[in-house]
PDB file of C-alpha atoms in Angstrom:
ATOM      1  CA  MET W   1      97.614 137.085  81.303  1.00 56.00           C
ATOM      2  CA  ASP W   2      94.933 137.837  83.869  1.00 73.00           C
ATOM      3  CA  ALA W   3      95.680 134.674  85.839  1.00 71.00           C
ATOM      4  CA  ALA W   4      99.051 136.100  86.764  1.00 76.00           C
ATOM      5  CA  SER W   5      97.262 138.592  88.998  1.00 84.00           C
ATOM      6  CA  PHE W   6      96.185 135.758  91.283  1.00 84.00           C
ATOM      7  CA  TYR W   7      99.773 135.258  92.408  1.00 87.00           C
ATOM      8  CA  PRO W   8     101.556 138.632  92.088  1.00 88.00           C
ATOM      9  CA  GLU W   9     104.368 137.740  94.475  1.00 90.00           C
ATOM     10  CA  LEU W  10     105.568 134.756  92.399  1.00 91.00           C
ATOM     11  CA  ASP W  11     107.966 134.770  89.497  1.00 92.00           C
ATOM     12  CA  SER W  12     106.565 133.858  86.040  1.00 90.00           C
ATOM     13  CA  LEU W  13     107.373 130.153  86.216  1.00 93.00           C
ATOM     14  CA  ASP W  14     105.858 129.690  89.670  1.00 92.00           C
ATOM     15  CA  ARG W  15     102.756 131.628  88.567  1.00 91.00           C
ATOM     16  CA  VAL W  16     102.199 129.012  85.871  1.00 91.00           C
ATOM     17  CA  ARG W  17     102.787 126.226  88.390  1.00 92.00           C
ATOM     18  CA  ALA W  18     100.418 127.729  90.931  1.00 91.00           C
ATOM     19  CA  TYR W  19      97.720 128.210  88.323  1.00 90.00           C
ATOM     20  CA  ALA W  20      98.209 124.608  87.139  1.00 89.00           C
ATOM     21  CA  CYS W  21      97.677 123.418  90.693  1.00 86.00           C
ATOM     22  CA  LEU W  22      94.910 125.727  91.891  1.00 86.00           C
ATOM     23  CA  GLY W  23      93.534 127.458  88.838  1.00 83.00           C
ATOM     24  CA  GLY W  24      91.385 130.492  89.534  1.00 80.00           C
ATOM     25  CA  LEU W  25      88.710 128.855  91.634  1.00 84.00           C
ATOM     26  CA  PRO W  26      87.726 131.196  94.490  1.00 85.00           C
ATOM     27  CA  ALA W  27      87.417 128.295  96.952  1.00 86.00           C
ATOM     28  CA  TYR W  28      90.965 127.243  96.208  1.00 87.00           C
ATOM     29  CA  LEU W  29      92.384 130.758  96.106  1.00 87.00           C
ATOM     30  CA  GLY W  30      90.941 131.329  99.558  1.00 88.00           C
ATOM     31  CA  TYR W  31      93.589 128.991 100.940  1.00 89.00           C
ATOM     32  CA  TRP W  32      96.470 130.826  99.195  1.00 89.00           C
ATOM     33  CA  ARG W  33      98.788 132.592 101.632  1.00 90.00           C
ATOM     34  CA  PRO W  34     100.753 135.340  99.873  1.00 89.00           C
ATOM     35  CA  GLY W  35     104.332 135.739 100.955  1.00 90.00           C
ATOM     36  CA  ILE W  36     105.195 132.111 101.781  1.00 93.00           C
ATOM     37  CA  GLY W  37     105.847 130.915  98.227  1.00 92.00           C
ATOM     38  CA  LEU W  38     104.503 128.134  96.055  1.00 93.00           C
ATOM     39  CA  ALA W  39     106.093 125.158  97.760  1.00 94.00           C
ATOM     40  CA  ALA W  40     104.994 126.151 101.248  1.00 94.00           C
ATOM     41  CA  ASN W  41     101.434 126.901 100.058  1.00 90.00           C
ATOM     42  CA  LEU W  42     101.155 123.488  98.432  1.00 91.00           C
ATOM     43  CA  GLN W  43     102.619 121.721 101.484  1.00 91.00           C
ATOM     44  CA  GLU W  44     100.090 123.482 103.759  1.00 90.00           C
ATOM     45  CA  SER W  45      97.078 122.646 101.572  1.00 89.00           C
ATOM     46  CA  VAL W  46      97.201 120.243  98.631  1.00 86.00           C
ATOM     47  CA  LEU W  47      99.794 117.960 100.214  1.00 88.00           C
ATOM     48  CA  LEU W  48      98.475 118.030 103.808  1.00 89.00           C
ATOM     49  CA  PRO W  49      96.327 115.012 104.679  1.00 90.00           C
ATOM     50  CA  GLY W  50      93.055 116.145 106.171  1.00 88.00           C
ATOM     51  CA  HIS W  51      93.011 119.453 104.283  1.00 89.00           C
ATOM     52  CA  MET W  52      90.049 120.055 101.973  1.00 88.00           C
ATOM     53  CA  LEU W  53      92.278 120.473  98.946  1.00 88.00           C
ATOM     54  CA  PHE W  54      94.082 117.200  99.664  1.00 87.00           C
ATOM     55  CA  ALA W  55      90.828 115.196  99.374  1.00 87.00           C
ATOM     56  CA  ASP W  56      89.189 117.297  96.696  1.00 85.00           C
ATOM     57  CA  ALA W  57      90.380 115.355  93.670  1.00 75.00           C
ATOM     58  CA  GLN W  58      89.080 112.051  95.048  1.00 75.00           C
ATOM     59  CA  ASP W  59      85.839 113.715  96.150  1.00 81.00           C
ATOM     60  CA  LEU W  60      85.277 115.126  92.652  1.00 78.00           C
ATOM     61  CA  LEU W  61      85.952 111.799  91.003  1.00 72.00           C
ATOM     62  CA  SER W  62      83.564 109.976  93.308  1.00 75.00           C
ATOM     63  CA  THR W  63      80.743 112.403  92.664  1.00 78.00           C
ATOM     64  CA  GLU W  64      81.234 112.766  88.905  1.00 74.00           C
ATOM     65  CA  PHE W  65      82.009 109.184  87.895  1.00 72.00           C
ATOM     66  CA  HIS W  66      80.161 106.059  88.888  1.00 70.00           C
ATOM     67  CA  GLN W  67      83.048 103.638  88.306  1.00 68.00           C
ATOM     68  CA  GLU W  68      85.346 105.157  90.923  1.00 60.00           C
ATOM     69  CA  ALA W  69      87.635 102.102  91.115  1.00 68.00           C
ATOM     70  CA  LEU W  70      88.371 102.357  87.403  1.00 69.00           C
ATOM     71  CA  TYR W  71      89.338 106.036  87.601  1.00 62.00           C
ATOM     72  CA  ALA W  72      91.318 105.641  90.813  1.00 64.00           C
ATOM     73  CA  SER W  73      93.489 102.980  89.239  1.00 67.00           C
TER      74      SER W  73
END
Protein backbone atom coordinates (compact mmCIF):
# COMPACT_ATOMS: atom_id res chain seq x y z
CA MET A 1 0.00 0.00 0.00
CA ASP A 2 1.56 3.26 -1.13
CA ALA A 3 -0.46 5.27 1.40
CA ALA A 4 1.49 3.61 4.21
CA SER A 5 4.55 5.56 3.13
CA PHE A 6 2.87 8.80 4.24
CA TYR A 7 3.13 7.69 7.87
CA PRO A 8 6.19 5.41 8.14
CA GLU A 9 6.58 5.84 11.91
CA LEU A 10 3.09 4.51 12.71
CA ASP A 11 2.04 0.92 13.20
CA SER A 12 -0.33 -0.61 10.62
CA LEU A 13 -3.55 0.20 12.45
CA ASP A 14 -2.62 3.83 13.08
CA ARG A 15 -1.55 4.19 9.44
CA VAL A 16 -5.08 3.27 8.41
CA ARG A 17 -6.52 5.67 10.98
CA ALA A 18 -4.25 8.52 9.87
CA TYR A 19 -5.11 7.95 6.23
CA ALA A 20 -8.83 7.86 7.11
CA CYS A 21 -8.45 11.26 8.81
CA LEU A 22 -6.05 13.04 6.46
CA GLY A 23 -5.85 11.00 3.30
CA GLY A 24 -2.98 11.83 1.01
CA LEU A 25 -3.74 15.48 0.38
CA PRO A 26 -0.52 17.50 0.31
CA ALA A 27 -2.14 20.41 2.15
CA TYR A 28 -3.15 18.11 4.99
CA LEU A 29 0.11 16.16 5.03
CA GLY A 30 1.98 19.43 5.43
CA TYR A 31 0.60 19.65 8.96
CA TRP A 32 1.73 16.12 9.90
CA ARG A 33 4.52 16.08 12.47
CA PRO A 34 6.42 12.77 12.38
CA GLY A 35 7.46 11.40 15.72
CA ILE A 36 4.59 12.64 17.89
CA GLY A 37 2.07 9.94 17.02
CA LEU A 38 -1.43 9.92 15.65
CA ALA A 39 -3.33 11.21 18.68
CA ALA A 40 -1.02 14.18 19.22
CA ASN A 41 -1.10 15.10 15.53
CA LEU A 42 -4.90 15.08 15.49
CA GLN A 43 -5.09 17.08 18.72
CA GLU A 44 -2.76 19.72 17.28
CA SER A 45 -4.63 20.06 14.00
CA VAL A 46 -8.02 18.50 13.33
CA LEU A 47 -9.25 18.90 16.92
CA LEU A 48 -7.77 22.34 17.60
CA PRO A 49 -10.29 25.19 17.19
CA GLY A 50 -8.87 27.85 14.94
CA HIS A 51 -6.67 25.43 12.99
CA MET A 52 -7.28 25.23 9.24
CA LEU A 53 -8.04 21.50 9.42
CA PHE A 54 -10.58 22.02 12.21
CA ALA A 55 -12.73 24.27 10.02
CA ASP A 56 -12.05 22.55 6.72
CA ALA A 57 -15.04 20.18 6.74
CA GLN A 58 -17.52 22.99 7.35
CA ASP A 59 -15.79 25.17 4.76
CA LEU A 60 -16.01 22.42 2.15
CA LEU A 61 -19.67 21.80 2.86
CA SER A 62 -20.53 25.48 2.62
CA THR A 63 -18.80 25.89 -0.75
CA GLU A 64 -20.00 22.64 -2.33
CA PHE A 65 -23.60 22.52 -1.14
CA HIS A 66 -26.14 25.30 -1.23
CA GLN A 67 -28.37 23.93 1.54
CA GLU A 68 -25.77 24.12 4.28
CA ALA A 69 -28.28 23.87 7.15
CA LEU A 70 -29.55 20.55 5.81
CA TYR A 71 -26.07 19.02 5.61
CA ALA A 72 -24.93 20.46 8.94
CA SER A 73 -27.86 18.81 10.70
